[in-house]
């Protein structure tokens, strides 16, 4: 069990060390029964955010979750960006952000998500988007949940405007495509790492429960043995006393 986990960890570190891939972080959180916790990450224009989560302990190993994105609506053209600070119309557009749901999970043990923020060509303003992940344990009455999750980023393709060589541009694009493939592989590898960690915790919990059960059984057998010993001892004493009484009468 330990060797696959070590292998996955080494592969994960190697993959996320590639250019354009940045590990935001891995986290573990305890969500009490009836509570809800949210986490937000900023995603630059054109960048991709990868997200994995896994319930490692608590109750039935499940939780509700929702992922949303908050972004600024697209402008009509890039030329209008310079007016964003000087006209009321574009100032309202800039400040009036929209929120959309990316995915929801109901009573889920694990989940995964990839989100790419609108590029500069799409939004015409290049403002970043926000991705918010909320874990909801409000359906649980007593049991808290322990959740492990991780986020990683793949930066947007950036081509030097001073580059005039078509070969250089094609090379940058090809490297970016390879980096995106490796980013997806790194995300999947991280999901396997979380699954291995959850399995390890489950195995530890199962072993602890079995050990407690065996201890209770041994204690029960010990108490039963003592009770039987005392009962047999009293019974033998009574038989011996009765035998002595019968012998004396004779």
Short mmCIF file of C-alpha atoms in Angstrom, two decimals:
data_model
loop_
_atom_site.label_atom_id
_atom_site.label_comp_id
_atom_site.label_asym_id
_atom_site.label_seq_id
_atom_site.Cartn_x
_atom_site.Cartn_y
_atom_site.Cartn_z
CA UNK A 1 0.00 0.00 0.00
CA UNK A 2 2.82 2.42 0.85
CA UNK A 3 4.69 2.01 -2.47
CA UNK A 4 1.80 3.13 -4.74
CA UNK A 5 1.17 6.14 -2.51
CA UNK A 6 4.84 7.17 -2.67
CA UNK A 7 4.86 6.66 -6.45
CA UNK A 8 1.75 8.82 -6.90
CA UNK A 9 3.24 11.53 -4.70
CA UNK A 10 6.50 11.61 -6.70
CA UNK A 11 4.61 11.66 -10.00
CA UNK A 12 2.34 14.43 -8.75
CA UNK A 13 5.27 16.61 -7.69
CA UNK A 14 7.06 16.00 -10.98
CA UNK A 15 4.02 16.89 -13.06
CA UNK A 16 3.09 20.06 -11.25
CA UNK A 17 6.68 21.20 -11.52
CA UNK A 18 6.24 21.69 -15.26
CA UNK A 19 6.03 25.22 -16.70
CA UNK A 20 2.61 26.90 -16.59
CA UNK A 21 1.42 24.52 -13.85
CA UNK A 22 1.18 25.91 -10.33
CA UNK A 23 -0.06 24.04 -7.28
CA UNK A 24 -2.21 26.39 -5.25
CA UNK A 25 -2.29 24.02 -2.32
CA UNK A 26 -3.70 20.96 -0.62
CA UNK A 27 -5.94 21.42 2.38
CA UNK A 28 -7.78 19.43 5.01
CA UNK A 29 -10.82 20.80 6.79
CA UNK A 30 -13.27 19.59 9.43
CA UNK A 31 -16.86 20.67 8.76
CA UNK A 32 -19.11 20.38 11.77
CA UNK A 33 -22.65 19.03 11.52
CA UNK A 34 -25.07 21.68 10.29
CA UNK A 35 -22.31 23.99 9.03
CA UNK A 36 -21.14 25.25 5.63
CA UNK A 37 -17.67 26.46 4.63
CA UNK A 38 -16.52 28.14 1.41
CA UNK A 39 -13.14 28.74 -0.22
CA UNK A 40 -12.38 31.16 -3.07
CA UNK A 41 -9.56 31.23 -5.61
CA UNK A 42 -8.82 33.90 -8.24
CA UNK A 43 -8.31 32.65 -11.80
CA UNK A 44 -6.59 34.94 -14.28
CA UNK A 45 -8.07 35.45 -17.75
CA UNK A 46 -7.49 32.35 -19.88
CA UNK A 47 -6.04 30.33 -17.00
CA UNK A 48 -7.40 26.95 -15.89
CA UNK A 49 -8.17 25.87 -12.34
CA UNK A 50 -8.21 22.20 -11.36
CA UNK A 51 -10.01 21.07 -8.22
CA UNK A 52 -10.32 17.72 -6.42
CA UNK A 53 -11.94 16.82 -3.11
CA UNK A 54 -12.53 13.67 -1.08
CA UNK A 55 -14.37 13.00 2.18
CA UNK A 56 -11.87 11.08 4.31
CA UNK A 57 -13.82 10.55 7.52
CA UNK A 58 -17.10 11.18 9.28
CA UNK A 59 -20.55 9.61 9.07
CA UNK A 60 -21.23 7.96 5.72
CA UNK A 61 -18.20 9.65 4.10
CA UNK A 62 -20.38 12.06 2.07
CA UNK A 63 -21.08 15.77 1.81
CA UNK A 64 -22.91 18.34 -0.36
CA UNK A 65 -20.78 20.73 -2.41
CA UNK A 66 -21.22 23.46 -5.01
CA UNK A 67 -18.73 25.27 -7.24
CA UNK A 68 -19.57 28.75 -8.58
CA UNK A 69 -17.74 31.34 -10.65
CA UNK A 70 -18.02 35.11 -10.34
CA UNK A 71 -16.92 37.18 -13.35
CA UNK A 72 -17.29 40.56 -15.04
CA UNK A 73 -19.52 40.53 -18.15
CA UNK A 74 -17.73 40.85 -21.48
CA UNK A 75 -17.27 44.26 -23.09
CA UNK A 76 -18.31 45.00 -26.65
CA UNK A 77 -14.72 45.63 -27.75
CA UNK A 78 -11.23 46.00 -26.37
CA UNK A 79 -11.32 49.72 -27.18
CA UNK A 80 -13.99 50.22 -24.51
CA UNK A 81 -11.68 49.09 -21.72
CA UNK A 82 -10.10 52.54 -21.47
CA UNK A 83 -13.56 53.97 -20.74
CA UNK A 84 -14.21 51.70 -17.77
CA UNK A 85 -12.99 54.32 -15.27
CA UNK A 86 -14.48 57.37 -17.00
CA UNK A 87 -18.06 56.49 -17.97
CA UNK A 88 -20.89 55.45 -15.74
CA UNK A 89 -22.06 52.81 -18.22
CA UNK A 90 -18.86 50.78 -18.24
CA UNK A 91 -18.23 51.44 -14.57
CA UNK A 92 -21.55 49.74 -13.83
CA UNK A 93 -20.61 46.81 -16.07
CA UNK A 94 -17.26 46.50 -14.32
CA UNK A 95 -18.83 46.53 -10.86
CA UNK A 96 -21.86 44.41 -11.74
CA UNK A 97 -20.36 40.96 -11.60
CA UNK A 98 -22.31 37.80 -12.38
CA UNK A 99 -22.25 34.48 -10.55
CA UNK A 100 -22.94 31.12 -12.19
CA UNK A 101 -22.92 27.58 -10.85
CA UNK A 102 -20.24 25.35 -12.36
CA UNK A 103 -21.18 22.06 -10.70
CA UNK A 104 -23.01 20.63 -7.70
CA UNK A 105 -22.44 17.43 -5.75
CA UNK A 106 -25.10 15.85 -3.53
CA UNK A 107 -24.11 13.37 -0.80
CA UNK A 108 -20.81 12.90 -2.65
CA UNK A 109 -17.73 11.08 -1.39
CA UNK A 110 -15.45 12.69 -3.99
CA UNK A 111 -15.56 15.24 -6.76
CA UNK A 112 -13.46 16.84 -9.48
CA UNK A 113 -13.69 20.01 -11.56
CA UNK A 114 -11.78 21.93 -14.23
CA UNK A 115 -12.62 25.54 -15.06
CA UNK A 116 -11.05 27.87 -17.63
CA UNK A 117 -11.65 31.59 -17.14
CA UNK A 118 -12.72 33.63 -20.20
CA UNK A 119 -9.69 34.75 -22.19
CA UNK A 120 -8.93 38.35 -23.11
CA UNK A 121 -10.26 37.70 -26.62
CA UNK A 122 -13.57 36.50 -25.16
CA UNK A 123 -14.11 39.06 -22.40
CA UNK A 124 -12.43 42.05 -24.10
CA UNK A 125 -11.27 43.28 -20.68
CA UNK A 126 -9.01 40.52 -19.27
CA UNK A 127 -10.29 40.84 -15.71
CA UNK A 128 -9.84 37.72 -13.54
CA UNK A 129 -12.67 35.46 -12.42
CA UNK A 130 -13.29 33.99 -8.99
CA UNK A 131 -14.10 30.34 -8.30
CA UNK A 132 -15.78 29.53 -4.99
CA UNK A 133 -16.12 26.02 -3.58
CA UNK A 134 -18.62 25.49 -0.75
CA UNK A 135 -18.90 22.35 1.37
CA UNK A 136 -22.28 21.92 3.06
CA UNK A 137 -22.79 19.52 5.96
CA UNK A 138 -26.16 20.95 7.00
CA UNK A 139 -27.92 17.64 6.30
CA UNK A 140 -25.92 15.95 9.07
CA UNK A 141 -27.37 16.13 12.57
CA UNK A 142 -24.46 14.88 14.66
CA UNK A 143 -21.52 13.73 12.53
CA UNK A 144 -18.78 16.15 11.40
CA UNK A 145 -17.01 15.52 8.09
CA UNK A 146 -13.30 15.67 7.30
CA UNK A 147 -12.64 16.79 3.73
CA UNK A 148 -9.31 16.84 1.87
CA UNK A 149 -9.16 19.02 -1.25
CA UNK A 150 -6.57 20.55 -3.55
CA UNK A 151 -6.43 23.28 -6.19
CA UNK A 152 -3.94 23.78 -9.01
CA UNK A 153 -3.62 26.24 -11.87
CA UNK A 154 -2.49 26.15 -15.47
CA UNK A 155 -1.56 29.64 -16.67
CA UNK A 156 -2.92 31.17 -19.85
CA UNK A 157 -0.92 31.06 -23.06
CA UNK A 158 1.29 34.13 -23.28
CA UNK A 159 3.13 34.95 -26.51
CA UNK A 160 5.76 37.66 -26.56
CA UNK A 161 4.42 40.48 -28.78
CA UNK A 162 7.97 41.16 -29.94
CA UNK A 163 8.24 37.65 -31.36
CA UNK A 164 8.18 37.80 -35.15
CA UNK A 165 9.20 34.23 -35.90
CA UNK A 166 6.28 32.01 -36.85
CA UNK A 167 8.26 28.99 -35.69
CA UNK A 168 8.65 30.47 -32.21
CA UNK A 169 4.92 31.14 -31.98
CA UNK A 170 4.08 27.61 -33.09
CA UNK A 171 6.56 26.22 -30.58
CA UNK A 172 4.97 28.24 -27.76
CA UNK A 173 1.53 26.99 -28.75
CA UNK A 174 2.70 23.39 -28.94
CA UNK A 175 4.42 23.61 -25.54
CA UNK A 176 1.24 25.10 -24.10
CA UNK A 177 -0.81 22.19 -25.48
CA UNK A 178 1.63 19.68 -23.97
CA UNK A 179 1.53 21.56 -20.69
CA UNK A 180 -2.26 21.40 -20.64
CA UNK A 181 -2.18 17.64 -21.19
CA UNK A 182 0.30 17.25 -18.34
CA UNK A 183 -1.83 19.53 -16.18
CA UNK A 184 -4.82 17.23 -16.72
CA UNK A 185 -2.64 14.25 -15.87
CA UNK A 186 -1.40 16.00 -12.73
CA UNK A 187 -4.98 16.72 -11.70
CA UNK A 188 -5.97 13.07 -12.17
CA UNK A 189 -2.87 11.96 -10.27
CA UNK A 190 -3.81 14.25 -7.41
CA UNK A 191 -7.26 12.64 -7.38
CA UNK A 192 -5.62 9.23 -7.00
CA UNK A 193 -3.48 10.62 -4.19
CA UNK A 194 -6.57 11.81 -2.32
CA UNK A 195 -8.24 8.43 -2.89
CA UNK A 196 -5.18 6.61 -1.53
CA UNK A 197 -5.10 8.88 1.51
CA UNK A 198 -8.82 8.29 2.12
CA UNK A 199 -8.35 4.52 1.79
CA UNK A 200 -5.47 4.65 4.26
CA UNK A 201 -7.64 6.49 6.79
CA UNK A 202 -10.51 4.05 6.24
CA UNK A 203 -8.17 1.09 6.74
CA UNK A 204 -6.83 2.66 9.92
CA UNK A 205 -10.38 3.26 11.18
CA UNK A 206 -11.40 -0.30 10.32
CA UNK A 207 -8.34 -1.69 12.10
CA UNK A 208 -9.09 0.43 15.16
CA UNK A 209 -12.73 -0.76 15.22
CA UNK A 210 -11.65 -4.40 14.89
CA UNK A 211 -9.09 -3.95 17.68
CA UNK A 212 -11.72 -2.42 19.96
CA UNK A 213 -14.13 -5.25 19.12
CA UNK A 214 -11.51 -7.88 19.89
CA UNK A 215 -10.66 -6.16 23.16
CA UNK A 216 -14.34 -6.11 24.15
CA UNK A 217 -14.69 -9.80 23.24
CA UNK A 218 -11.60 -10.71 25.25
CA UNK A 219 -12.88 -8.70 28.21
CA UNK A 220 -16.28 -10.39 27.92
CA UNK A 221 -14.69 -13.84 27.82
CA UNK A 222 -12.54 -12.96 30.83
CA UNK A 223 -15.56 -11.79 32.83
CA UNK A 224 -17.53 -14.88 31.78
CA UNK A 225 -14.62 -17.14 32.79
CA UNK A 226 -14.39 -15.49 36.21
CA UNK A 227 -18.15 -15.82 36.69
CA UNK A 228 -18.07 -19.49 35.68
CA UNK A 229 -15.10 -20.15 37.96
CA UNK A 230 -16.87 -18.57 40.92
CA UNK A 231 -20.10 -20.43 40.15
CA UNK A 232 -18.33 -23.78 39.86
CA UNK A 233 -16.35 -23.10 43.02
CA UNK A 234 -19.52 -22.38 44.99
CA UNK A 235 -21.22 -25.40 43.47
CA UNK A 236 -18.34 -27.71 44.38
CA UNK A 237 -18.27 -26.33 47.93
CA UNK A 238 -21.97 -27.04 48.32
CA UNK A 239 -21.53 -30.58 46.99
CA UNK A 240 -18.62 -31.10 49.37
CA UNK A 241 -20.60 -29.75 52.33
CA UNK A 242 -23.58 -31.91 51.44
CA UNK A 243 -21.36 -34.98 51.18
CA UNK A 244 -19.84 -34.23 54.58
CA UNK A 245 -23.31 -33.83 56.12
CA UNK A 246 -24.50 -37.13 54.69
CA UNK A 247 -21.39 -38.91 55.96
CA UNK A 248 -21.82 -37.44 59.44
CA UNK A 249 -25.47 -38.56 59.62
CA UNK A 250 -24.55 -42.08 58.73
#
